[in-house]
XYZ file of C-alpha atoms in Angstrom:
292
model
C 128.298 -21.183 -126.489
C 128.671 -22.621 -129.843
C 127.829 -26.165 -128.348
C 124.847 -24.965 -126.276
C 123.421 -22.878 -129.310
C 123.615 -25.307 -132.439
C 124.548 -28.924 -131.189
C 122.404 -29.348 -127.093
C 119.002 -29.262 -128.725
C 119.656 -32.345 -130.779
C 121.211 -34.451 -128.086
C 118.831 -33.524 -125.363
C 115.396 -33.890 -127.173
C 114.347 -36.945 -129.283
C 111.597 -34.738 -131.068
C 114.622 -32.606 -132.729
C 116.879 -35.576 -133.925
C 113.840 -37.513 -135.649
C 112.901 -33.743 -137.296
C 116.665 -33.715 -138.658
C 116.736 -37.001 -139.148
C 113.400 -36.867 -141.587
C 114.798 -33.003 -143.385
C 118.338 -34.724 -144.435
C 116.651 -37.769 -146.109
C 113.635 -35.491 -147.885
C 116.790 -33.069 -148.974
C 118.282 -36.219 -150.651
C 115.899 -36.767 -152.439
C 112.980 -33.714 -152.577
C 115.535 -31.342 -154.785
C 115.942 -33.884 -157.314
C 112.163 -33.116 -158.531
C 112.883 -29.602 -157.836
C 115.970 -29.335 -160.264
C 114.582 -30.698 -163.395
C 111.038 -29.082 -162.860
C 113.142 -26.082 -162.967
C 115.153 -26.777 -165.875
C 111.729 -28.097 -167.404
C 110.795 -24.552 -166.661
C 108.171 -26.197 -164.938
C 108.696 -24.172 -161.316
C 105.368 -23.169 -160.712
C 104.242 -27.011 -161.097
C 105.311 -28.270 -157.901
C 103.513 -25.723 -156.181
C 99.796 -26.167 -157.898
C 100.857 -30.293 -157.290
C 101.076 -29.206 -153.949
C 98.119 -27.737 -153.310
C 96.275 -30.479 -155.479
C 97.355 -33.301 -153.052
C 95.299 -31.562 -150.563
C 91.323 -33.173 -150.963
C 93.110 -36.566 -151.400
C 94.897 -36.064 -147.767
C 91.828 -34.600 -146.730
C 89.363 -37.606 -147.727
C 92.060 -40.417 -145.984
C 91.785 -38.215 -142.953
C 87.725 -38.061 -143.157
C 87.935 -41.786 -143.041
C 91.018 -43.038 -141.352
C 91.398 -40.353 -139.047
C 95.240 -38.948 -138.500
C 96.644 -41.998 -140.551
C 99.758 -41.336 -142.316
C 99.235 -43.929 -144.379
C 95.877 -43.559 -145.437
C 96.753 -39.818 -146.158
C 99.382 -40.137 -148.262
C 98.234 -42.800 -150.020
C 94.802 -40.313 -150.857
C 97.468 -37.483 -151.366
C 99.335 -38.852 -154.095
C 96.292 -40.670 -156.093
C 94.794 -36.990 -155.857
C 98.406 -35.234 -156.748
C 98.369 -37.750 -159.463
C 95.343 -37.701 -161.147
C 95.569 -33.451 -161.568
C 99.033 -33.991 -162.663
C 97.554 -36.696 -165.593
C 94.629 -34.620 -166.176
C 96.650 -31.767 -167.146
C 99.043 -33.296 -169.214
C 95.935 -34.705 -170.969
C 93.624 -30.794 -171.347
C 97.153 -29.433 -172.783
C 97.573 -32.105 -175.372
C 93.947 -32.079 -176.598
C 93.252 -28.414 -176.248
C 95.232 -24.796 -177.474
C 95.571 -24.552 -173.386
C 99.361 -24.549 -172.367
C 100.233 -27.139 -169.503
C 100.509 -24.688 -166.794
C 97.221 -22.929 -167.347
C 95.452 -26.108 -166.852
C 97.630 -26.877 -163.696
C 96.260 -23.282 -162.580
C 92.738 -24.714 -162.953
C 92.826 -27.784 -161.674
C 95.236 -27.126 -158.695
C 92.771 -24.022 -157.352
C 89.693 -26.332 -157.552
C 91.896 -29.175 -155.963
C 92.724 -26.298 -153.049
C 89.206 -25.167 -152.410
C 88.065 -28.906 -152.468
C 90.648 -29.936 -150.134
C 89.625 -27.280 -147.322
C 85.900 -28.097 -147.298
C 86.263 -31.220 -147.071
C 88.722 -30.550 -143.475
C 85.978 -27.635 -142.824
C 83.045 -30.473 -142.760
C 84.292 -32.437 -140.368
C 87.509 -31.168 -139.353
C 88.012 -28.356 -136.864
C 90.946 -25.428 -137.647
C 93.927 -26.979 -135.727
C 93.229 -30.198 -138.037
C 93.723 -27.572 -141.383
C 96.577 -25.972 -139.968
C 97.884 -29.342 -139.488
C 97.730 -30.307 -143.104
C 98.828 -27.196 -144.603
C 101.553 -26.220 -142.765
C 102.821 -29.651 -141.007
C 104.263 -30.065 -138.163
C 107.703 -31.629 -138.217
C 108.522 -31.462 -134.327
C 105.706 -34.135 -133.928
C 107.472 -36.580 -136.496
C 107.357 -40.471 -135.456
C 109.234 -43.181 -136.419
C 106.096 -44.579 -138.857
C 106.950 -40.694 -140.573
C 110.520 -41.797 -140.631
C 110.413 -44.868 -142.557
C 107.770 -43.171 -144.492
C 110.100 -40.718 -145.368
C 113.136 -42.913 -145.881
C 111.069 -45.033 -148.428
C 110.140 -42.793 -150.650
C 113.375 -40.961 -150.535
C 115.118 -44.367 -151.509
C 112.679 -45.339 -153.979
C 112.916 -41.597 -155.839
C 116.830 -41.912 -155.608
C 116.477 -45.488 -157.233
C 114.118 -44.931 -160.122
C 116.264 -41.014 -160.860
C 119.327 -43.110 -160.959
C 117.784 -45.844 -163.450
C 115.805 -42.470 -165.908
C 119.063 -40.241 -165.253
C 119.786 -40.035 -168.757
C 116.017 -40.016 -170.134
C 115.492 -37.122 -167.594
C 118.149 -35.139 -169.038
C 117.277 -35.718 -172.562
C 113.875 -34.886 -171.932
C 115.144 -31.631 -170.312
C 117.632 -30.358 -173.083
C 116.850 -32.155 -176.394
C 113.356 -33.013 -175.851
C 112.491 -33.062 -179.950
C 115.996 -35.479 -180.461
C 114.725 -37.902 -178.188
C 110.791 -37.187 -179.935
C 111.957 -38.276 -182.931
C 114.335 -41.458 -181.706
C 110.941 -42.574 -179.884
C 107.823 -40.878 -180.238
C 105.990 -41.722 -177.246
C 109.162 -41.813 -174.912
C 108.134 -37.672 -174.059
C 105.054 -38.566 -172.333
C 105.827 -41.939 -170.826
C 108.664 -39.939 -169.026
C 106.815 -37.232 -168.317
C 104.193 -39.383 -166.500
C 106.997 -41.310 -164.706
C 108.460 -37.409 -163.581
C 105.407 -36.203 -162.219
C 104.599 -39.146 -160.541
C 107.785 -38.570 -158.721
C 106.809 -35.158 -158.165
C 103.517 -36.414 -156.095
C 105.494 -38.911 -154.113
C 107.755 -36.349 -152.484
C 105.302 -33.911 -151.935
C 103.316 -36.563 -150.360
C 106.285 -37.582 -147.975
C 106.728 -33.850 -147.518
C 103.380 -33.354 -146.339
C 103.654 -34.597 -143.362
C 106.952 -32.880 -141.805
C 106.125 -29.356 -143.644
C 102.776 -29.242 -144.956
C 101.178 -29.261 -148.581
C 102.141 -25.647 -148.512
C 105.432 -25.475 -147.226
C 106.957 -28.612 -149.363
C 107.310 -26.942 -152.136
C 109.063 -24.293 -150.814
C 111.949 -26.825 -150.024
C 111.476 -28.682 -153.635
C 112.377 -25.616 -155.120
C 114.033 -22.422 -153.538
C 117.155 -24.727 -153.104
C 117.015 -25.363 -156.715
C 116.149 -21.871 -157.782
C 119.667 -20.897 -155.265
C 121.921 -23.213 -156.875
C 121.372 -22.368 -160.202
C 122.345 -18.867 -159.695
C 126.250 -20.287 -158.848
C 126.612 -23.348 -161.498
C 125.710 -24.177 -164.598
C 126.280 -27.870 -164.870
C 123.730 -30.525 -163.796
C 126.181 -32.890 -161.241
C 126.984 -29.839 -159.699
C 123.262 -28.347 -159.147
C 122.295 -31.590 -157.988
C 124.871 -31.223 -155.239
C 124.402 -27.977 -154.370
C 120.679 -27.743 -154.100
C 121.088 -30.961 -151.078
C 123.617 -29.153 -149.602
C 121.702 -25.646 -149.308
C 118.130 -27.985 -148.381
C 119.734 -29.734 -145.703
C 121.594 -27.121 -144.272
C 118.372 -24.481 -144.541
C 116.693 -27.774 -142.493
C 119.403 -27.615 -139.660
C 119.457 -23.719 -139.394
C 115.908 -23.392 -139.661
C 115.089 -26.349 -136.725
C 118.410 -24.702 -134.262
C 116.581 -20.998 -135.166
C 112.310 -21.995 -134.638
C 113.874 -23.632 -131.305
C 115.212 -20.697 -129.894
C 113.091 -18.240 -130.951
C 109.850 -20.473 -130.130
C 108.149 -19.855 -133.832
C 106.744 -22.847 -136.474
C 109.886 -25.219 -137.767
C 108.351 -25.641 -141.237
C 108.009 -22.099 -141.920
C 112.036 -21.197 -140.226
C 112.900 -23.937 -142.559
C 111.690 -22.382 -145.891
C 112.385 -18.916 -144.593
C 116.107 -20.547 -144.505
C 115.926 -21.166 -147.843
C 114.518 -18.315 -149.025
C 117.319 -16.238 -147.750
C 119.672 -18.504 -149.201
C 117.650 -17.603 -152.325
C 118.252 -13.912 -151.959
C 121.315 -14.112 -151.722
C 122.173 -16.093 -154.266
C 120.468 -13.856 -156.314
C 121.885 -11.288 -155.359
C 125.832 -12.513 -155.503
C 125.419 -16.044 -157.559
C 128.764 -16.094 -159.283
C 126.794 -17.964 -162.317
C 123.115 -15.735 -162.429
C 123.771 -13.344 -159.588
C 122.381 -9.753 -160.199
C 125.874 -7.895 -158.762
C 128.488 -10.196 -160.873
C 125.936 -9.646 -164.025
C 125.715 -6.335 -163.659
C 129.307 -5.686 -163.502
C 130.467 -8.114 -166.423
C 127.726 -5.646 -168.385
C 129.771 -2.707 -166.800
C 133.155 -4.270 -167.973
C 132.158 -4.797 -171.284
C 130.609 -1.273 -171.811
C 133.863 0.037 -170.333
C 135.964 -2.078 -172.825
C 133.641 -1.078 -175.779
């Protein structure tokens, strides 16, 4: 029963093994963003980035038709150029960072769907918003697998910048003034690139559901950064394996059962985290009333 259930739809259709195959290497590399937008208290961010990659996906499609390159490729120049522009409308105006992301990303959104609308037809939009991750090829593989291993690469060569940035960000402001934004450009530019390789197996709006509810879930158990990192792969690849073994069985959208995954991973991490759980922090408070 067990075999039939969880392990037969993977060895009997090619369709399910390249959709695994493309989740595990976009969970190696997809929470990494996730983590330190997160401890950049920057959550919110991935999801306007994700909505602004849509008119630059849109355009590569006007032209190039249903070319993964050509729409990722628009996608991140688009992702990138709201994520610049913001950075830029915070630093020169009283505007915090993410009310500018608000503004830009919404504009980005309604762009992005009139420009499918024009010359697109609905099945096209539904397509780029929500993905579709049972139709992955192996050009989406590789595409996938590069950008993975380049984000891996270049997080393993700014580890410590990253971190500094994230904890001590006025220590490493005055050691090098204009280190802040160079790695903040470098960040978000990550950002774009796996949202962009997301795209196409879940959708501009489903990606960032898997950049960051894994993250959000494995902060509520640990508190030390080697550890998060871990955890939030762990809980984004396994939310990818449940979530393609449940849409198959009960015939509904993969992207969607994935992120629903994670989202009830997220609940209940919030609700018995061991680190930021509601029920442990509610009964330390109990304890120490009692005590007092």
């Amino acid at each position: 029963m067990f075999y039939h259930t969880i392990i037969d739809p993977f060895i009997q259709f090619g369709f399910m093994r390249r959709a695994l195959v493309a989740c595990l290497a976009l969970s190696l590399s997809i929470t990494v963003p996730g983590v330190f937008l997160l401890l950049r208290r920057m959550s919110l961010a991935g999801d306007a980035l994700s909505h602004a990659i849509l008119p630059g996906v849109s355009i590569g499609y006007l032209m190039y038709g249903m070319s993964l390159v050509a729409m990722g490729f628009g996608g991140f120049i688009a992702g990138l150029l709201v994520a610049l522009a913001s950075g830029w409308v915070s630093n020169l105006t009283p505007l915090r960072e993410d009310a500018s992301f608000a503004g830009f990303y919404l504009g980005s959104l309604a762009l992005g769907v009139t420009l499918v609308s024009l010359h697109g037809s609905s099945v096209d939009l539904l397509h780029m918003l929500f993905g579709s991750i049972l139709a992955v090829d192996k050009q989406a593989l590789f595409f996938v697998g590069y950008i993975a291993s380049f984000t891996l690469l270049c997080i393993a060569l700014l580890y410590r910048l990253l971190v500094m940035e994230a904890f001590d960000k006025a220590f490493l402001t005055v050691n090098a003034r204009r280190a802040p934004g160079i790695i903040n450009a470098l960040f978000m530019t990550l950002v774009v690139l796996n949202l962009v390789a997301g795209f196409q197996i879940l959708g501009t709006l489903m990606t960032v559901g898997l950049m960051m509810l894994p993250a959000i879930s494995a902060r509520c158990w640990v508190n030390r950064l080697p550890a998060l990192l871990t955890i939030s792969a762990l809980l984004t690849a396994l939310s990818a394996f449940i979530g393609l073994v449940f849409s198959f069985h009960a015939g509904i959208p993969a992207g969607p059962a994935i992120v629903l995954t994670a989202a009830l991973f997220f609940m209940v991490s919030i609700l018995f985290g061991a680190h930021n759980g509601l029920i442990p922090v509610f009964g330390k408070r109990t304890t120490q009333k009692e005590t007092s």
